[in-house]
Short mmCIF file of C-alpha atoms in Angstrom, two decimals:
data_model
loop_
_atom_site.label_atom_id
_atom_site.label_comp_id
_atom_site.label_asym_id
_atom_site.label_seq_id
_atom_site.Cartn_x
_atom_site.Cartn_y
_atom_site.Cartn_z
CA UNK A 42 -26.00 -4.24 -4.62
CA UNK A 43 -24.27 -5.57 -7.40
CA UNK A 44 -26.07 -4.84 -10.84
CA UNK A 45 -26.31 -8.77 -12.14
CA UNK A 46 -28.35 -6.86 -15.14
CA UNK A 47 -25.48 -4.57 -16.00
CA UNK A 48 -22.06 -6.83 -14.91
CA UNK A 49 -21.59 -10.31 -16.62
CA UNK A 50 -17.98 -9.92 -16.79
CA UNK A 51 -16.37 -12.92 -18.20
CA UNK A 52 -12.69 -13.50 -18.95
CA UNK A 53 -12.96 -12.79 -23.04
CA UNK A 54 -14.55 -9.40 -21.97
CA UNK A 55 -11.89 -8.43 -19.57
CA UNK A 56 -9.14 -8.82 -22.13
CA UNK A 57 -8.52 -5.23 -23.07
CA UNK A 58 -7.80 -5.09 -19.10
CA UNK A 59 -4.92 -7.81 -19.17
CA UNK A 60 -2.71 -6.86 -22.05
CA UNK A 61 0.33 -6.13 -21.53
CA UNK A 62 1.13 -2.14 -21.71
CA UNK A 63 4.51 -1.17 -23.29
CA UNK A 64 5.79 2.37 -24.02
CA UNK A 65 9.53 3.78 -23.86
CA UNK A 66 10.05 4.20 -20.29
CA UNK A 67 7.48 1.64 -18.62
CA UNK A 68 6.46 -1.86 -18.79
CA UNK A 69 3.33 -3.51 -16.79
CA UNK A 70 1.92 -6.88 -17.00
CA UNK A 71 -1.41 -5.91 -17.85
CA UNK A 72 -3.31 -1.88 -17.24
CA UNK A 73 -4.62 -1.93 -13.94
CA UNK A 74 -3.17 0.59 -11.66
CA UNK A 75 -3.99 0.82 -7.94
CA UNK A 76 -5.26 4.56 -7.80
CA UNK A 77 -3.62 6.53 -4.77
CA UNK A 78 -5.25 6.64 -1.55
CA UNK A 79 -4.61 8.87 1.38
CA UNK A 80 -4.47 5.94 4.25
CA UNK A 81 -3.17 7.71 7.23
CA UNK A 82 -1.28 4.54 8.75
CA UNK A 83 2.47 6.04 8.94
CA UNK A 84 3.22 7.23 12.46
CA UNK A 85 6.15 10.00 12.65
CA UNK A 86 5.78 9.75 8.86
CA UNK A 87 7.23 6.44 9.22
CA UNK A 88 5.98 3.69 6.51
CA UNK A 89 5.81 -0.12 8.47
CA UNK A 90 6.00 -3.63 7.57
CA UNK A 91 2.27 -3.13 7.52
CA UNK A 92 2.19 -0.57 4.53
CA UNK A 93 4.47 -2.86 3.21
CA UNK A 94 1.77 -5.38 3.54
CA UNK A 95 -0.96 -3.93 2.40
CA UNK A 96 0.76 -3.17 -0.80
CA UNK A 97 2.51 -6.07 -1.84
CA UNK A 98 -1.46 -8.12 -1.22
CA UNK A 99 -2.69 -5.83 -4.34
CA UNK A 100 0.57 -6.91 -6.45
CA UNK A 101 0.38 -10.85 -5.42
CA UNK A 102 -3.38 -10.56 -6.64
CA UNK A 103 -2.48 -9.22 -10.04
CA UNK A 104 -2.20 -5.07 -9.94
CA UNK A 105 0.10 -3.76 -13.02
CA UNK A 106 0.98 -0.71 -11.06
CA UNK A 107 0.47 0.64 -7.81
CA UNK A 108 1.21 4.31 -7.14
CA UNK A 109 1.18 4.20 -3.47
CA UNK A 110 -0.33 7.15 -0.81
CA UNK A 111 0.55 10.73 -1.14
CA UNK A 112 3.75 10.74 -0.07
CA UNK A 113 5.58 14.17 1.68
CA UNK A 114 7.85 15.86 -0.16
CA UNK A 115 11.21 17.78 2.55
CA UNK A 116 9.11 20.49 2.84
CA UNK A 117 7.99 21.55 6.97
CA UNK A 118 3.87 22.49 5.64
CA UNK A 119 3.76 20.10 2.99
CA UNK A 120 1.01 17.93 4.68
CA UNK A 121 -1.70 18.16 7.19
CA UNK A 122 -1.17 15.17 9.26
CA UNK A 123 1.75 12.95 11.36
CA UNK A 124 0.85 9.66 10.36
CA UNK A 125 0.66 10.82 6.81
CA UNK A 126 3.83 9.27 4.86
CA UNK A 127 7.54 11.47 4.46
CA UNK A 128 9.34 11.04 1.57
CA UNK A 129 12.69 12.14 2.98
CA UNK A 130 15.04 10.97 5.92
CA UNK A 131 16.38 7.64 6.34
CA UNK A 132 13.73 5.93 8.70
CA UNK A 133 10.88 6.88 6.11
CA UNK A 134 12.92 5.72 3.23
CA UNK A 135 14.16 2.92 5.11
CA UNK A 136 10.62 2.28 5.48
CA UNK A 137 9.71 2.47 2.01
CA UNK A 138 12.72 0.60 0.34
CA UNK A 139 10.60 -2.48 2.35
CA UNK A 140 7.51 -1.31 0.48
CA UNK A 141 9.49 -1.48 -2.63
CA UNK A 142 11.07 -4.65 -1.66
CA UNK A 143 8.08 -6.67 -1.03
CA UNK A 144 5.81 -5.12 -4.22
CA UNK A 145 8.73 -6.71 -5.89
CA UNK A 146 8.58 -9.53 -4.79
CA UNK A 147 5.53 -10.32 -5.86
CA UNK A 148 5.85 -9.51 -9.05
CA UNK A 149 4.37 -5.94 -8.94
CA UNK A 150 5.31 -2.39 -9.95
CA UNK A 151 5.41 0.49 -7.91
CA UNK A 152 5.71 4.18 -7.75
CA UNK A 153 5.50 7.27 -5.13
CA UNK A 154 3.22 9.84 -5.49
CA UNK A 155 5.01 13.21 -4.52
CA UNK A 156 2.44 15.28 -2.67
CA UNK A 157 2.70 18.69 -0.90
CA UNK A 158 -1.17 19.90 -0.06
CA UNK A 159 -0.33 23.57 -0.36
CA UNK A 160 -3.05 26.00 1.25
CA UNK A 161 -5.25 23.16 1.95
CA UNK A 162 -3.45 22.54 4.87
CA UNK A 163 -4.84 24.05 8.25
CA UNK A 164 -2.59 26.17 10.16
CA UNK A 165 -1.38 24.24 13.21
CA UNK A 166 -1.44 21.69 11.71
CA UNK A 167 1.46 18.27 10.38
CA UNK A 168 4.67 17.91 11.66
CA UNK A 169 5.51 21.44 11.69
CA UNK A 170 2.78 22.69 13.56
CA UNK A 171 4.46 25.76 13.67
CA UNK A 172 4.91 26.17 9.43
CA UNK A 173 3.39 28.73 8.08
CA UNK A 174 1.08 27.03 4.79
CA UNK A 175 1.71 27.84 1.45
CA UNK A 176 0.70 28.89 -1.85
CA UNK A 177 1.23 30.51 -5.12
CA UNK A 178 -0.86 33.66 -4.05
CA UNK A 179 -1.03 32.95 -0.31
CA UNK A 180 -5.22 32.49 -1.22
CA UNK A 181 -6.94 29.19 0.12
CA UNK A 182 -9.06 26.95 -2.73
CA UNK A 183 -11.95 30.17 -2.03
CA UNK A 184 -9.82 32.32 -3.23
CA UNK A 185 -9.28 34.06 0.61
CA UNK A 186 -6.20 35.41 1.81
CA UNK A 187 -5.00 32.69 4.64
CA UNK A 188 -1.36 33.68 4.06
CA UNK A 189 1.55 35.21 2.10
CA UNK A 190 2.64 34.35 -1.53
CA UNK A 191 5.80 32.30 -1.93
CA UNK A 192 8.72 34.63 -2.73
CA UNK A 193 10.97 33.10 -5.60
CA UNK A 194 13.27 32.04 -3.55
CA UNK A 195 11.09 29.78 -1.34
CA UNK A 196 9.54 28.14 -5.01
CA UNK A 197 13.28 27.29 -5.85
CA UNK A 198 13.22 25.65 -2.83
CA UNK A 199 10.13 23.60 -3.35
CA UNK A 200 11.28 22.79 -6.65
CA UNK A 201 14.33 20.89 -5.32
CA UNK A 202 12.10 19.43 -2.41
CA UNK A 203 10.37 17.50 -5.02
CA UNK A 204 13.72 16.66 -7.31
CA UNK A 205 15.06 15.29 -4.28
CA UNK A 206 11.94 13.31 -3.60
CA UNK A 207 12.75 11.67 -7.30
CA UNK A 208 15.93 11.32 -7.09
CA UNK A 209 15.53 9.16 -3.79
CA UNK A 210 12.64 7.09 -5.78
CA UNK A 211 14.43 5.77 -8.00
CA UNK A 212 17.93 4.92 -5.80
CA UNK A 213 15.42 2.99 -3.80
CA UNK A 214 14.05 1.45 -6.76
CA UNK A 215 10.99 2.12 -7.59
CA UNK A 216 9.82 2.38 -11.06
CA UNK A 217 8.70 5.72 -11.48
CA UNK A 218 7.16 8.72 -9.93
CA UNK A 219 3.92 10.23 -9.65
CA UNK A 220 3.64 14.19 -8.87
CA UNK A 221 0.52 15.18 -7.65
CA UNK A 222 -0.70 18.12 -9.52
CA UNK A 223 -4.26 17.45 -9.01
CA UNK A 224 -7.35 18.53 -6.61
CA UNK A 225 -6.27 21.82 -5.45
CA UNK A 226 -3.25 21.08 -4.22
CA UNK A 227 0.05 22.74 -3.97
CA UNK A 228 1.01 22.39 -7.96
CA UNK A 229 -2.71 22.29 -8.49
CA UNK A 230 -3.02 25.66 -7.05
CA UNK A 231 -0.14 27.42 -9.28
CA UNK A 232 -2.11 25.81 -12.39
CA UNK A 233 -5.66 27.02 -11.29
CA UNK A 234 -6.29 31.07 -11.52
CA UNK A 235 -8.15 31.50 -8.52
CA UNK A 236 -5.39 30.27 -5.96
CA UNK A 237 -3.11 31.87 -8.94
CA UNK A 238 -3.06 35.23 -8.93
CA UNK A 239 0.52 35.84 -9.15
CA UNK A 240 1.58 38.82 -11.60
CA UNK A 241 5.50 37.76 -12.02
CA UNK A 242 6.66 34.41 -14.35
CA UNK A 243 4.64 31.89 -12.16
CA UNK A 244 1.65 33.35 -12.71
CA UNK A 245 -0.49 35.26 -15.51
CA UNK A 246 -2.55 33.66 -18.41
CA UNK A 247 -3.25 29.55 -18.83
CA UNK A 248 0.37 29.27 -19.99
CA UNK A 249 2.28 30.81 -17.42
CA UNK A 250 0.26 29.41 -14.66
CA UNK A 251 2.27 25.88 -15.78
CA UNK A 252 5.30 27.11 -15.28
CA UNK A 253 5.93 25.86 -11.78
CA UNK A 254 4.87 22.26 -12.59
CA UNK A 255 7.19 22.21 -15.66
CA UNK A 256 10.03 23.15 -13.62
CA UNK A 257 8.89 20.58 -11.03
CA UNK A 258 9.26 18.03 -13.71
CA UNK A 259 12.35 18.95 -15.91
CA UNK A 260 13.97 19.00 -11.95
CA UNK A 261 12.67 15.86 -11.51
CA UNK A 262 14.03 14.94 -15.15
CA UNK A 263 17.42 15.72 -14.28
CA UNK A 264 17.36 13.90 -10.81
CA UNK A 265 16.50 10.71 -12.55
CA UNK A 266 17.96 10.63 -15.83
CA UNK A 267 16.30 10.22 -19.36
CA UNK A 268 14.82 6.82 -19.02
CA UNK A 269 12.72 7.04 -15.64
CA UNK A 270 9.43 7.51 -16.22
CA UNK A 271 7.27 10.66 -14.72
CA UNK A 272 3.34 11.10 -14.47
CA UNK A 273 2.05 13.64 -13.90
CA UNK A 274 -1.59 13.61 -12.09
CA UNK A 275 -3.94 16.68 -12.72
CA UNK A 276 -7.96 17.28 -12.93
CA UNK A 277 -9.43 19.50 -14.21
CA UNK A 278 -11.43 19.77 -10.51
CA UNK A 279 -10.37 20.11 -7.46
CA UNK A 280 -11.95 19.65 -3.74
CA UNK A 281 -15.36 21.58 -3.19
CA UNK A 282 -15.17 22.89 -6.69
CA UNK A 283 -16.42 20.17 -8.66
CA UNK A 284 -17.47 22.47 -11.65
CA UNK A 285 -13.58 24.14 -11.93
CA UNK A 286 -12.30 23.72 -15.72
CA UNK A 287 -8.40 24.34 -16.26
CA UNK A 288 -9.14 24.44 -20.14
CA UNK A 289 -12.95 24.86 -21.47
CA UNK A 290 -12.10 23.82 -24.82
CA UNK A 291 -9.56 21.03 -26.64
CA UNK A 292 -7.57 23.53 -27.79
CA UNK A 293 -6.88 25.09 -24.64
CA UNK A 294 -5.94 21.89 -23.12
CA UNK A 295 -4.15 20.61 -25.53
CA UNK A 296 -2.02 24.45 -24.56
CA UNK A 297 -2.06 23.67 -20.77
CA UNK A 298 -0.49 20.13 -21.32
CA UNK A 299 2.30 21.24 -24.19
CA UNK A 300 4.83 22.80 -22.10
CA UNK A 301 4.30 19.65 -19.32
CA UNK A 302 5.59 17.60 -22.08
CA UNK A 303 8.20 19.98 -23.40
CA UNK A 304 9.88 19.48 -19.47
CA UNK A 305 9.56 15.76 -19.46
CA UNK A 306 6.08 14.50 -18.46
CA UNK A 307 6.15 10.83 -19.70
CA UNK A 308 2.82 9.72 -18.83
CA UNK A 309 -0.70 11.35 -17.45
CA UNK A 310 -2.74 10.23 -14.84
CA UNK A 311 -6.36 12.20 -15.80
CA UNK A 312 -8.57 12.38 -12.17
CA UNK A 313 -11.95 12.83 -13.25
CA UNK A 314 -14.54 11.46 -10.42
CA UNK A 315 -16.80 9.76 -12.96
CA UNK A 316 -14.82 7.85 -15.89
CA UNK A 317 -17.22 7.91 -18.91
CA UNK A 318 -18.09 11.43 -18.11
CA UNK A 319 -17.41 13.71 -21.04
CA UNK A 320 -14.77 16.23 -20.77
CA UNK A 321 -15.51 19.08 -23.03
CA UNK A 322 -19.60 19.95 -23.82
CA UNK A 323 -18.58 19.56 -27.70
CA UNK A 324 -19.95 16.26 -28.81
CA UNK A 325 -17.59 14.09 -28.17
CA UNK A 326 -17.43 11.46 -26.33
CA UNK A 327 -13.56 11.34 -25.13
CA UNK A 328 -13.34 11.79 -21.11
CA UNK A 329 -10.25 13.68 -20.06
CA UNK A 330 -7.61 11.20 -20.55
CA UNK A 331 -8.64 10.43 -24.04
CA UNK A 332 -8.73 14.15 -24.99
CA UNK A 333 -4.94 13.86 -23.05
CA UNK A 334 -3.79 11.38 -25.47
CA UNK A 335 -5.03 12.24 -28.78
CA UNK A 336 -4.26 15.97 -27.94
CA UNK A 337 0.13 14.80 -26.68
CA UNK A 338 0.00 11.28 -27.93
CA UNK A 339 1.71 10.09 -24.48
CA UNK A 340 -0.51 7.38 -22.38
CA UNK A 341 -2.46 8.25 -19.95
CA UNK A 342 -4.69 6.41 -16.94
CA UNK A 343 -8.06 7.02 -16.28
CA UNK A 344 -9.50 6.83 -13.15
CA UNK A 345 -13.20 7.79 -11.48
CA UNK A 346 -15.38 5.65 -9.73
CA UNK A 347 -14.15 2.38 -11.68
CA UNK A 348 -16.47 -0.85 -10.24
CA UNK A 349 -18.42 1.12 -8.18
CA UNK A 350 -22.41 2.11 -8.74
CA UNK A 351 -21.47 5.77 -6.77
CA UNK A 352 -18.82 7.76 -7.00
CA UNK A 353 -16.36 8.33 -4.37
CA UNK A 354 -17.61 12.23 -3.75
CA UNK A 355 -20.99 11.23 -2.42
CA UNK A 356 -19.22 8.40 0.14
CA UNK A 357 -18.65 10.71 2.94
CA UNK A 358 -21.62 12.92 2.31
CA UNK A 359 -24.14 10.29 2.34
CA UNK A 360 -22.06 8.58 4.98
CA UNK A 361 -22.43 4.57 2.90
CA UNK A 362 -20.84 2.92 1.29
CA UNK A 363 -20.98 1.33 -2.67
CA UNK A 364 -21.66 -1.41 -4.32
CA UNK A 365 -20.32 -2.95 -7.16
CA UNK A 366 -20.44 -1.90 -11.18
CA UNK A 367 -20.35 -3.28 -14.35
CA UNK A 368 -17.01 -2.46 -15.80
CA UNK A 369 -17.75 -3.32 -19.82
CA UNK A 370 -18.25 0.46 -20.82
CA UNK A 371 -14.90 0.87 -19.28
CA UNK A 372 -13.48 -2.10 -21.43
CA UNK A 373 -14.65 -0.81 -24.80
CA UNK A 374 -13.08 2.54 -24.71
CA UNK A 375 -9.93 0.71 -23.45
CA UNK A 376 -9.92 -1.82 -26.23
CA UNK A 377 -10.33 0.73 -28.80
CA UNK A 378 -7.27 2.75 -27.16
CA UNK A 379 -9.25 6.12 -25.95
CA UNK A 380 -6.99 5.58 -23.39
CA UNK A 381 -4.18 3.27 -21.86
CA UNK A 382 -4.09 2.18 -18.56
CA UNK A 383 -7.24 2.25 -15.78
CA UNK A 384 -6.55 3.38 -12.30
CA UNK A 385 -8.70 1.66 -9.26
CA UNK A 386 -9.11 3.30 -6.46
CA UNK A 387 -11.79 1.93 -3.85
CA UNK A 388 -13.08 -0.96 -5.12
CA UNK A 389 -9.07 -2.25 -4.10
CA UNK A 390 -9.70 -0.52 -1.07
CA UNK A 391 -11.84 -3.56 0.16
CA UNK A 392 -11.17 -5.84 -2.18
CA UNK A 393 -7.21 -6.55 -2.66
CA UNK A 394 -8.51 -9.28 -5.02
CA UNK A 395 -10.39 -7.60 -7.07
CA UNK A 396 -8.18 -7.78 -10.40
CA UNK A 397 -7.68 -11.72 -9.76
CA UNK A 398 -11.15 -11.60 -9.53
CA UNK A 399 -11.82 -9.57 -12.35
CA UNK A 400 -9.30 -11.41 -14.74
CA UNK A 401 -11.36 -15.00 -14.07
CA UNK A 402 -14.72 -13.68 -14.10
CA UNK A 403 -15.19 -14.08 -10.87
CA UNK A 404 -18.10 -11.48 -10.46
CA UNK A 405 -19.96 -12.53 -7.83
CA UNK A 406 -17.11 -12.58 -5.68
CA UNK A 407 -16.75 -8.88 -5.66
CA UNK A 408 -16.68 -7.41 -1.97
CA UNK A 409 -18.75 -3.99 -1.84
CA UNK A 410 -17.03 -0.68 -0.64
CA UNK A 411 -17.56 -0.24 2.56
CA UNK A 412 -16.51 3.26 4.15
CA UNK A 413 -14.72 1.05 7.18
CA UNK A 414 -12.23 0.00 4.87
CA UNK A 415 -11.20 3.84 5.52
CA UNK A 416 -10.32 2.78 9.19
CA UNK A 417 -8.01 0.06 8.19
CA UNK A 418 -5.10 -1.04 6.44
CA UNK A 419 -6.16 -4.57 4.80
#
């Protein structure tokens, strides 16, 4: 249900959300980002006209930047579904070229999220079911042995696959890329001590565990040149380990982020389940995006249950959708510069007009999120 007592949106209230964003490498008409959401409507890994129309619909309704669903890099064990889109091969890349055209024709901007799920992939799934799942130490998210550690040669091949995808994104006319380094997927598996117990240069202390991500970022930078935006999505939490921490204090977070900035990351997409929660138990009110901006000076994107009265992790557990919720607190944080951009996920999934309704103060027209929205492409 809509919380009327909490949510009385006006055009003045929403002003901060619709200020243009300007950084050295990325300019947007407003601060709204469509968060990446896995959809699975690309049979054989090829996005079609329906996928292009899906993204175009959000662009023509006022979303400043679209980050696509996760797109699989050119590696046989990158994904677990034959319907997740590829970001390699002529047919899939032609499909993505059509998506870019559709979004640009509608006046929007778009970046692909480049993805490898690592050991989160179940054996026997995806486009190449016979390929073994891979990860830094062959450990699943519970820290259990489920495969063999990656060799340094295999690591180099993975880095090259990310760079290939980045170069193709620029060639196709995308406006930037996002590297998926969150939620317990491949890059995050290198970050996390539970899944990375390597004793070579790619493992060890927190700083050493950033090496894989830093080399991926640097390789992508070489592939796209100095002026193309590279965004890294990262999180403290992992799928099934919501209390996980890569960094327990702001000082640790600063050390974690430094090599990623040095490697060439331009923006950070800081994934949390609830955007309003402080990142640390230190008495400060800053969320993860706030701390990341403060520590790096780089633009950041906040995300986590924006516009919803129920966090996304409870949707499927409790088998229900979510009502709309006020964003005044979010807007206050944005206006004072805690972060720069706001990613909206499931609120946009069922309501492609969410942004324009917020801009025009039409809160009474906002649609509640329904679980059925995940089963259709609208």
